[in-house]
Each structure stands twice: as C-alpha cells, then as structure tokens.
Amino acid sequence: MTLSQLCLLRPLLCRSFIPLARSQLGSGSVQLPPMLRSTVPPPALTRLYATKKSKAKAKGQQAKVNINASLVEDIVNLDEVKGDMATVLASLKEDYSRNLNIRTAPGALDHITVNTKDGRFPLNQLGQISMKSPQLIVVNMTGFPEATAAATQALRESSMKLNPEVDGTIIRVPIPKVTREHRENLAKLAKQFSNKAKESLRRVRSSAITQAKKSKDTVSEDTIRLIEKQVQQMADSYAADIDKQLATKTKELLG
Ligand SMILES: *[C@@H]1O[C@H](CO)[C@@H](O)[C@H](O)[C@H]1NC(C)=O
Ligand SMILES: *[C@@H]1O[C@H](CO)[C@@H](O)[C@H](O)[C@H]1NC(C)=O
C-alpha cells in the first residue's frame, strides 16, 4: 500500500497533504510528510487505515479498489465513466427487448412505438392487444380510431416482420409459426448485440484511461495506476452484466 493509495482510500486523512504527497510520489521511495512522520509511523498508519480489502490483498487475493471520484475529478470524471458504461448496458437491454422478442410471446407487441400526430406512444396505450390464438394477435383500436393507420404502419415496420391486416378499427396480426431456425437466428443476433456492447465498453474504458494518462506529468504513477485499476474494475463488472443479459436472452430464445 503506497501513500497515494492510502490517500485515495482514506480521503479525510490525506486531504490536507495530497499536493505534497503527489509531488513526492513517483520518484520511487515514499516519504511521509513531516507532520505524519513525527506522529504516526507508516506501518501503524497502514495497519490503522487498512481496509478489509487491502488486508485481503496482503494475503495475496485480488484486491478491489474503491476510489472516491471527487478526489480524482481533476484527472478523470469517474462518475461520467460509470454513467457511460451504464448507458452501454441500458441500450443493450433495450435492443434485446425491442428487437429480439419471439413474436408469440405475450406482450411482444406491447412496446412497438407508434408515431402519431400527437407524439410517440407504445401500441398498448393506443389499442387493446389480445392474443386470439398462437397464430393471431388482434389489436382493437376502437379507443383511438384515428391512430389505426399509424399503428398498422408501426406493426408493418417493426423488426418482427409482421403483416397486419386492417378491418375498420381492428388490426389483425397473423403470427407466423416460430421455427427453431428463427429462434437460432435471434440468438445469433443477441450474441452480436452483446459483442457490440462489449466493444463500446472497451472504448469507454480506454478513453477514460487515456484521459487519466494525460495527467501523468502532474500526478504520480501510482495514482494513475490506481485509476486504471478502478476503470478496469468498472468495465469488468459491466462486462459481467452484459454476459448475464446474453445468457438470459439466449435461454429465453432457445429454451
Ligand atoms: C469523497 O470525498 C469528498 C471530498 O473529500 C467527501 O466530501 C465525500 O464525502 C467523499 N465520499 C465518500 C463516499 O467517501
Ligand atoms: C373493440 O373494443 C370495443 C370497445 O372496447 C368493443 O366494444 C369491441 O367489441 C371490440 N372489438 C373486438 C373485435 O374485440
């Protein structure tokens, strides 16, 4: 545990001598600032402020870092990095629920977006959707007859390749039988979406690390390394979430 790590882990303790610590680190040996040197010797300091996690590291396990984002905000905006990673995961989930539904699943048509003069609405807010048989869904547009044409168009243009038939304010949507081949194709698409999401995640990670390295003339190597580790840790955690989404979707599609 170096002083800079300690600072990042224990902000209150170190806040007052961070500038000093930064200038002293990076040159190899760590010198404690005088005010600490005289009162608390480094080993005691380390022991006193070591977290469970850093103790785990001492035992040779992989330690997790947990940097207080506000302490490094002039180097890299960790909250923003995290937000960008969360966005990658959220748009994967949206791609999955929007584009990769088995057509016969109950609710498969609920969230098809209908563009009307008054704005965009999910289909289930404009019409009553009911499944007459595994091969036929009926959308009753009696509540909003003026949106029937727009709803029909949305169904036709959806990624589910539907062929709706209009009868007054009733839209009949024949559902082709879902073949094994179709399920397998959707599963392949799910994999492609998740690969794309991981690429985006890697881009977020490397641009954050590039950003942090820009400060290498003013910030110690240890601090940069710690930030890199933190960013990597966030990316790993989101990558695991992406894998989980893919596994769930694949199971839903292929059974
Ligand atoms: C992070 O550091 C700031 C500034 O020192 C402090 O106000 C805040 O409470 C800290 N947050 C956490 C979660 O420790
Ligand atoms: C459509 O909905 C209206 C009003 O809710 C109802 O009166 C009518 O019977 C429904 N039509 C069909 C075919 O379900």
mmCIF file of C-alpha atoms and ligand atoms in Angstrom:
data_model
loop_
_atom_site.group_PDB
_atom_site.id
_atom_site.type_symbol
_atom_site.label_atom_id
_atom_site.label_comp_id
_atom_site.label_asym_id
_atom_site.label_seq_id
_atom_site.Cartn_x
_atom_site.Cartn_y
_atom_site.Cartn_z
ATOM 1 C CA MET A 1 0.000 0.000 0.000
ATOM 2 C CA THR A 2 1.564 3.269 -1.023
ATOM 3 C CA LEU A 3 0.730 6.645 0.359
ATOM 4 C CA SER A 4 -1.165 7.677 -2.726
ATOM 5 C CA GLN A 5 -3.326 4.576 -2.458
ATOM 6 C CA LEU A 6 -3.923 5.364 1.144
ATOM 7 C CA CYS A 7 -4.947 8.871 0.201
ATOM 8 C CA LEU A 8 -7.412 7.640 -2.334
ATOM 9 C CA LEU A 9 -8.850 5.166 0.087
ATOM 10 C CA ARG A 10 -8.839 7.442 3.084
ATOM 11 C CA PRO A 11 -9.632 10.892 1.785
ATOM 12 C CA LEU A 12 -10.140 12.611 5.107
ATOM 13 C CA LEU A 13 -6.774 11.577 6.413
ATOM 14 C CA CYS A 14 -4.891 12.620 3.345
ATOM 15 C CA ARG A 15 -6.812 15.524 2.036
ATOM 16 C CA SER A 16 -4.520 18.062 3.638
ATOM 17 C CA PHE A 17 -1.316 16.724 2.175
ATOM 18 C CA ILE A 18 -2.339 15.413 -1.188
ATOM 19 C CA PRO A 19 -0.404 18.023 -3.174
ATOM 20 C CA LEU A 20 2.673 17.246 -1.131
ATOM 21 C CA ALA A 21 2.176 13.524 -1.469
ATOM 22 C CA ARG A 22 1.724 13.760 -5.216
ATOM 23 C CA SER A 23 4.947 15.637 -5.649
ATOM 24 C CA GLN A 24 6.827 13.124 -3.550
ATOM 25 C CA LEU A 25 5.455 10.025 -5.147
ATOM 26 C CA GLY A 26 6.557 8.690 -8.441
ATOM 27 C CA SER A 27 10.206 9.025 -7.590
ATOM 28 C CA GLY A 28 10.364 5.564 -6.097
ATOM 29 C CA SER A 29 10.609 5.637 -2.334
ATOM 30 C CA VAL A 30 7.727 7.078 -0.401
ATOM 31 C CA GLN A 31 8.456 9.819 2.060
ATOM 32 C CA LEU A 32 5.770 10.660 4.536
ATOM 33 C CA PRO A 33 5.169 14.327 5.093
ATOM 34 C CA PRO A 34 6.834 15.602 8.265
ATOM 35 C CA MET A 35 3.610 16.131 10.150
ATOM 36 C CA LEU A 36 2.820 12.462 9.899
ATOM 37 C CA ARG A 37 6.333 11.168 10.154
ATOM 38 C CA SER A 38 6.695 12.570 13.625
ATOM 39 C CA THR A 39 3.416 11.301 14.973
ATOM 40 C CA VAL A 40 2.405 8.076 13.289
ATOM 41 C CA PRO A 41 4.965 5.729 11.801
ATOM 42 C CA PRO A 42 3.992 4.320 8.404
ATOM 43 C CA PRO A 43 3.412 0.682 9.447
ATOM 44 C CA ALA A 44 0.966 1.754 12.138
ATOM 45 C CA LEU A 45 -0.673 4.084 9.675
ATOM 46 C CA THR A 46 -1.117 1.314 7.204
ATOM 47 C CA ARG A 47 -2.455 -1.040 9.804
ATOM 48 C CA LEU A 48 -4.748 1.548 11.278
ATOM 49 C CA TYR A 49 -6.297 2.536 7.983
ATOM 50 C CA ALA A 50 -6.062 -0.658 6.036
ATOM 51 C CA THR A 51 -9.450 -1.769 4.852
ATOM 52 C CA LYS A 52 -10.596 -5.352 4.804
ATOM 53 C CA LYS A 53 -9.957 -5.308 1.108
ATOM 54 C CA SER A 54 -6.389 -4.153 1.367
ATOM 55 C CA LYS A 55 -5.833 -6.798 4.021
ATOM 56 C CA ALA A 56 -7.149 -9.318 1.539
ATOM 57 C CA LYS A 57 -4.527 -8.101 -0.889
ATOM 58 C CA ALA A 58 -1.844 -8.699 1.674
ATOM 59 C CA LYS A 59 -2.960 -12.299 1.747
ATOM 60 C CA GLY A 60 -2.445 -12.477 -1.982
ATOM 61 C CA GLN A 61 -6.048 -12.160 -3.082
ATOM 62 C CA GLN A 62 -7.105 -9.778 -5.807
ATOM 63 C CA ALA A 63 -7.932 -6.507 -4.070
ATOM 64 C CA LYS A 64 -10.675 -4.211 -5.224
ATOM 65 C CA VAL A 65 -10.056 -0.502 -5.418
ATOM 66 C CA ASN A 66 -12.684 1.991 -4.482
ATOM 67 C CA ILE A 67 -11.605 5.476 -5.402
ATOM 68 C CA ASN A 68 -13.608 8.430 -4.166
ATOM 69 C CA ALA A 69 -14.494 10.029 -7.515
ATOM 70 C CA SER A 70 -14.422 13.560 -6.143
ATOM 71 C CA LEU A 71 -10.755 13.172 -5.192
ATOM 72 C CA VAL A 72 -9.647 12.473 -8.739
ATOM 73 C CA GLU A 73 -12.158 14.616 -10.594
ATOM 74 C CA ASP A 74 -9.438 16.858 -11.973
ATOM 75 C CA ILE A 75 -7.798 13.789 -13.543
ATOM 76 C CA VAL A 76 -10.778 11.888 -14.865
ATOM 77 C CA ASN A 77 -14.507 12.043 -14.212
ATOM 78 C CA LEU A 78 -15.180 8.572 -12.830
ATOM 79 C CA ASP A 79 -18.890 9.222 -12.355
ATOM 80 C CA GLU A 80 -19.172 10.072 -16.021
ATOM 81 C CA VAL A 81 -17.191 6.962 -16.995
ATOM 82 C CA LYS A 82 -19.540 4.872 -14.902
ATOM 83 C CA GLY A 83 -22.527 6.630 -16.455
ATOM 84 C CA ASP A 84 -21.231 5.887 -19.951
ATOM 85 C CA MET A 85 -20.778 2.231 -19.073
ATOM 86 C CA ALA A 86 -24.275 2.092 -17.609
ATOM 87 C CA THR A 87 -25.602 3.575 -20.860
ATOM 88 C CA VAL A 88 -23.950 0.790 -22.855
ATOM 89 C CA LEU A 89 -25.688 -1.810 -20.699
ATOM 90 C CA ALA A 90 -29.037 0.010 -20.839
ATOM 91 C CA SER A 91 -29.004 0.223 -24.622
ATOM 92 C CA LEU A 92 -28.172 -3.469 -24.881
ATOM 93 C CA LYS A 93 -31.206 -4.236 -22.727
ATOM 94 C CA GLU A 94 -33.299 -2.004 -24.918
ATOM 95 C CA ASP A 95 -32.023 -3.655 -28.101
ATOM 96 C CA TYR A 96 -32.879 -7.016 -26.621
ATOM 97 C CA SER A 97 -36.383 -6.150 -25.570
ATOM 98 C CA ARG A 98 -37.124 -4.196 -28.705
ATOM 99 C CA ASN A 99 -35.619 -6.364 -31.386
ATOM 100 C CA LEU A 100 -35.268 -9.867 -30.095
ATOM 101 C CA ASN A 101 -38.677 -10.960 -28.998
ATOM 102 C CA ILE A 102 -40.200 -14.196 -30.005
ATOM 103 C CA ARG A 103 -43.244 -12.949 -31.837
ATOM 104 C CA THR A 104 -45.683 -15.128 -29.986
ATOM 105 C CA ALA A 105 -44.513 -14.178 -26.534
ATOM 106 C CA PRO A 106 -47.301 -12.456 -24.603
ATOM 107 C CA GLY A 107 -46.644 -8.724 -24.656
ATOM 108 C CA ALA A 108 -44.386 -8.993 -27.695
ATOM 109 C CA LEU A 109 -46.263 -6.164 -29.399
ATOM 110 C CA ASP A 110 -46.849 -4.011 -26.326
ATOM 111 C CA HIS A 111 -43.930 -1.678 -26.809
ATOM 112 C CA ILE A 112 -43.960 -1.192 -30.522
ATOM 113 C CA THR A 113 -43.694 2.558 -30.900
ATOM 114 C CA VAL A 114 -46.449 4.274 -32.857
ATOM 115 C CA ASN A 115 -45.753 7.703 -34.345
ATOM 116 C CA THR A 116 -48.917 9.780 -34.303
ATOM 117 C CA LYS A 117 -49.559 13.473 -34.912
ATOM 118 C CA ASP A 118 -49.669 13.870 -31.145
ATOM 119 C CA GLY A 119 -46.408 12.121 -30.446
ATOM 120 C CA ARG A 120 -44.980 8.674 -29.990
ATOM 121 C CA PHE A 121 -46.894 6.064 -27.976
ATOM 122 C CA PRO A 122 -46.440 2.407 -27.182
ATOM 123 C CA LEU A 123 -49.012 0.349 -29.048
ATOM 124 C CA ASN A 124 -50.582 -0.962 -25.854
ATOM 125 C CA GLN A 125 -51.582 2.564 -24.848
ATOM 126 C CA LEU A 126 -53.483 3.119 -28.066
ATOM 127 C CA GLY A 127 -55.093 -0.235 -28.626
ATOM 128 C CA GLN A 128 -56.213 -3.330 -26.784
ATOM 129 C CA ILE A 129 -53.916 -6.139 -27.716
ATOM 130 C CA SER A 130 -55.223 -9.645 -27.374
ATOM 131 C CA MET A 131 -53.996 -12.984 -28.493
ATOM 132 C CA LYS A 132 -56.777 -14.849 -30.253
ATOM 133 C CA SER A 133 -54.658 -17.899 -30.930
ATOM 134 C CA PRO A 134 -50.942 -18.689 -31.099
ATOM 135 C CA GLN A 135 -51.202 -17.647 -34.740
ATOM 136 C CA LEU A 136 -53.268 -14.478 -34.387
ATOM 137 C CA ILE A 137 -52.989 -11.290 -32.361
ATOM 138 C CA VAL A 138 -55.759 -8.708 -32.591
ATOM 139 C CA VAL A 139 -55.263 -5.034 -31.833
ATOM 140 C CA ASN A 140 -58.527 -3.254 -31.106
ATOM 141 C CA MET A 141 -58.117 0.432 -31.944
ATOM 142 C CA THR A 142 -61.673 1.448 -31.054
ATOM 143 C CA GLY A 143 -60.341 3.713 -28.298
ATOM 144 C CA PHE A 144 -58.155 5.713 -30.706
ATOM 145 C CA PRO A 145 -59.500 5.007 -34.195
ATOM 146 C CA GLU A 146 -57.559 7.948 -35.661
ATOM 147 C CA ALA A 147 -54.314 6.146 -34.800
ATOM 148 C CA THR A 148 -55.234 2.950 -36.648
ATOM 149 C CA ALA A 149 -53.198 3.754 -39.752
ATOM 150 C CA ALA A 150 -50.164 4.778 -37.722
ATOM 151 C CA ALA A 151 -50.412 1.633 -35.599
ATOM 152 C CA THR A 152 -50.647 -0.533 -38.695
ATOM 153 C CA GLN A 153 -47.607 1.138 -40.156
ATOM 154 C CA ALA A 154 -45.654 0.657 -36.915
ATOM 155 C CA LEU A 155 -46.525 -3.044 -36.913
ATOM 156 C CA ARG A 156 -45.504 -3.441 -40.531
ATOM 157 C CA GLU A 157 -42.204 -1.647 -39.986
ATOM 158 C CA SER A 158 -41.304 -3.365 -36.748
ATOM 159 C CA SER A 159 -38.341 -5.691 -36.721
ATOM 160 C CA MET A 160 -40.718 -8.600 -36.186
ATOM 161 C CA LYS A 161 -41.588 -8.668 -39.883
ATOM 162 C CA LEU A 162 -45.332 -8.656 -39.348
ATOM 163 C CA ASN A 163 -48.025 -8.368 -41.955
ATOM 164 C CA PRO A 164 -51.011 -6.660 -40.278
ATOM 165 C CA GLU A 165 -54.471 -6.573 -41.877
ATOM 166 C CA VAL A 166 -56.861 -3.722 -41.117
ATOM 167 C CA ASP A 167 -60.594 -4.200 -40.714
ATOM 168 C CA GLY A 168 -62.153 -0.915 -39.605
ATOM 169 C CA THR A 169 -60.612 -0.197 -36.246
ATOM 170 C CA ILE A 170 -59.472 -3.771 -35.746
ATOM 171 C CA ILE A 171 -55.965 -4.758 -36.752
ATOM 172 C CA ARG A 172 -55.374 -8.456 -37.230
ATOM 173 C CA VAL A 173 -51.789 -9.578 -36.949
ATOM 174 C CA PRO A 174 -51.137 -13.114 -38.186
ATOM 175 C CA ILE A 175 -48.147 -14.594 -36.439
ATOM 176 C CA PRO A 176 -46.012 -16.933 -38.472
ATOM 177 C CA LYS A 177 -45.096 -20.072 -36.639
ATOM 178 C CA VAL A 178 -41.861 -19.636 -34.766
ATOM 179 C CA THR A 179 -39.376 -22.071 -36.156
ATOM 180 C CA ARG A 180 -36.290 -23.386 -34.469
ATOM 181 C CA GLU A 181 -34.290 -21.699 -37.192
ATOM 182 C CA HIS A 182 -35.868 -18.372 -36.363
ATOM 183 C CA ARG A 183 -35.028 -18.798 -32.692
ATOM 184 C CA GLU A 184 -31.449 -19.649 -33.567
ATOM 185 C CA ASN A 185 -31.164 -16.594 -35.768
ATOM 186 C CA LEU A 186 -32.403 -14.397 -32.951
ATOM 187 C CA ALA A 187 -29.894 -15.998 -30.600
ATOM 188 C CA LYS A 188 -27.122 -15.187 -33.074
ATOM 189 C CA LEU A 189 -28.327 -11.602 -33.171
ATOM 190 C CA ALA A 190 -28.317 -11.500 -29.381
ATOM 191 C CA LYS A 191 -24.673 -12.527 -29.438
ATOM 192 C CA GLN A 192 -23.874 -9.838 -31.995
ATOM 193 C CA PHE A 193 -25.575 -7.183 -29.887
ATOM 194 C CA SER A 194 -23.611 -8.230 -26.850
ATOM 195 C CA ASN A 195 -20.319 -8.192 -28.768
ATOM 196 C CA LYS A 196 -21.125 -4.684 -29.926
ATOM 197 C CA ALA A 197 -21.890 -3.639 -26.369
ATOM 198 C CA LYS A 198 -18.543 -5.016 -25.205
ATOM 199 C CA GLU A 199 -16.759 -3.074 -27.907
ATOM 200 C CA SER A 200 -18.458 0.103 -26.726
ATOM 201 C CA LEU A 201 -17.496 -0.747 -23.173
ATOM 202 C CA ARG A 202 -13.863 -1.167 -24.209
ATOM 203 C CA ARG A 203 -13.970 2.207 -25.937
ATOM 204 C CA VAL A 204 -15.304 3.878 -22.786
ATOM 205 C CA ARG A 205 -12.602 2.169 -20.733
ATOM 206 C CA SER A 206 -9.707 3.076 -22.974
ATOM 207 C CA SER A 207 -10.788 6.660 -23.433
ATOM 208 C CA ALA A 208 -11.012 7.027 -19.629
ATOM 209 C CA ILE A 209 -7.528 5.588 -19.240
ATOM 210 C CA THR A 210 -6.176 7.815 -21.996
ATOM 211 C CA GLN A 211 -7.745 10.752 -20.189
ATOM 212 C CA ALA A 212 -6.120 9.774 -16.880
ATOM 213 C CA LYS A 213 -2.706 9.371 -18.500
ATOM 214 C CA LYS A 214 -2.841 12.944 -19.727
ATOM 215 C CA SER A 215 -2.174 13.929 -16.120
ATOM 216 C CA LYS A 216 0.991 11.890 -15.837
ATOM 217 C CA ASP A 217 3.210 14.937 -15.530
ATOM 218 C CA THR A 218 1.353 16.255 -12.513
ATOM 219 C CA VAL A 219 0.098 13.085 -10.841
ATOM 220 C CA SER A 220 2.064 10.135 -9.521
ATOM 221 C CA GLU A 221 2.305 6.921 -11.486
ATOM 222 C CA ASP A 222 0.711 5.097 -8.584
ATOM 223 C CA THR A 223 -2.345 7.288 -8.706
ATOM 224 C CA ILE A 224 -2.711 6.751 -12.445
ATOM 225 C CA ARG A 225 -2.287 3.006 -11.954
ATOM 226 C CA LEU A 226 -4.946 3.036 -9.279
ATOM 227 C CA ILE A 227 -7.332 4.934 -11.517
ATOM 228 C CA GLU A 228 -6.623 2.486 -14.338
ATOM 229 C CA LYS A 229 -7.393 -0.348 -11.997
ATOM 230 C CA GLN A 230 -10.623 1.297 -10.908
ATOM 231 C CA VAL A 231 -11.722 1.858 -14.514
ATOM 232 C CA GLN A 232 -10.822 -1.725 -15.421
ATOM 233 C CA GLN A 233 -12.787 -2.958 -12.441
ATOM 234 C CA MET A 234 -15.876 -0.994 -13.533
ATOM 235 C CA ALA A 235 -15.503 -2.323 -17.081
ATOM 236 C CA ASP A 236 -15.177 -5.899 -15.804
ATOM 237 C CA SER A 237 -18.295 -5.523 -13.745
ATOM 238 C CA TYR A 238 -20.328 -4.160 -16.674
ATOM 239 C CA ALA A 239 -18.919 -6.862 -18.960
ATOM 240 C CA ALA A 240 -20.188 -9.452 -16.493
ATOM 241 C CA ASP A 241 -23.624 -7.812 -16.630
ATOM 242 C CA ILE A 242 -23.551 -7.972 -20.423
ATOM 243 C CA ASP A 243 -22.724 -11.682 -20.251
ATOM 244 C CA LYS A 244 -25.612 -12.191 -17.862
ATOM 245 C CA GLN A 245 -28.020 -10.406 -20.207
ATOM 246 C CA LEU A 246 -26.856 -12.552 -23.108
ATOM 247 C CA ALA A 247 -27.213 -15.759 -21.125
ATOM 248 C CA THR A 248 -30.749 -14.853 -20.047
ATOM 249 C CA LYS A 249 -31.790 -13.851 -23.550
ATOM 250 C CA THR A 250 -30.286 -16.960 -25.118
ATOM 251 C CA LYS A 251 -32.102 -19.158 -22.645
ATOM 252 C CA GLU A 252 -35.364 -17.337 -23.349
ATOM 253 C CA LEU A 253 -34.884 -17.777 -27.101
ATOM 254 C CA LEU A 254 -33.601 -21.326 -27.242
ATOM 255 C CA GLY A 255 -35.102 -22.697 -24.064
HETATM 256 C C1 LIG B 1 -15.368 11.828 -1.208
HETATM 257 O O1 LIG B 1 -14.570 12.940 -0.909
HETATM 258 C C2 LIG B 1 -15.313 14.143 -0.706
HETATM 259 C C3 LIG B 1 -14.321 15.280 -0.572
HETATM 260 O O2 LIG B 1 -13.299 14.939 0.305
HETATM 261 C C4 LIG B 1 -16.210 13.974 0.512
HETATM 262 O O3 LIG B 1 -16.967 15.141 0.716
HETATM 263 C C5 LIG B 1 -17.132 12.799 0.289
HETATM 264 O O4 LIG B 1 -17.909 12.551 1.420
HETATM 265 C C6 LIG B 1 -16.343 11.538 -0.064
HETATM 266 N N1 LIG B 1 -17.271 10.494 -0.435
HETATM 267 C C7 LIG B 1 -17.165 9.243 0.028
HETATM 268 C C8 LIG B 1 -18.185 8.276 -0.472
HETATM 269 O O5 LIG B 1 -16.300 8.909 0.807
HETATM 270 C C1 LIG B 2 -63.092 -3.443 -29.524
HETATM 271 O O1 LIG B 2 -63.259 -2.651 -28.355
HETATM 272 C C2 LIG B 2 -64.569 -2.106 -28.234
HETATM 273 C C3 LIG B 2 -64.564 -1.151 -27.047
HETATM 274 O O2 LIG B 2 -63.752 -1.601 -26.020
HETATM 275 C C4 LIG B 2 -65.587 -3.230 -28.095
HETATM 276 O O3 LIG B 2 -66.872 -2.700 -27.990
HETATM 277 C C5 LIG B 2 -65.495 -4.129 -29.309
HETATM 278 O O4 LIG B 2 -66.341 -5.236 -29.164
HETATM 279 C C6 LIG B 2 -64.058 -4.606 -29.522
HETATM 280 N N1 LIG B 2 -63.980 -5.341 -30.757
HETATM 281 C C7 LIG B 2 -63.419 -6.559 -30.871
HETATM 282 C C8 LIG B 2 -63.425 -7.203 -32.214
HETATM 283 O O5 LIG B 2 -62.891 -7.109 -29.924
#
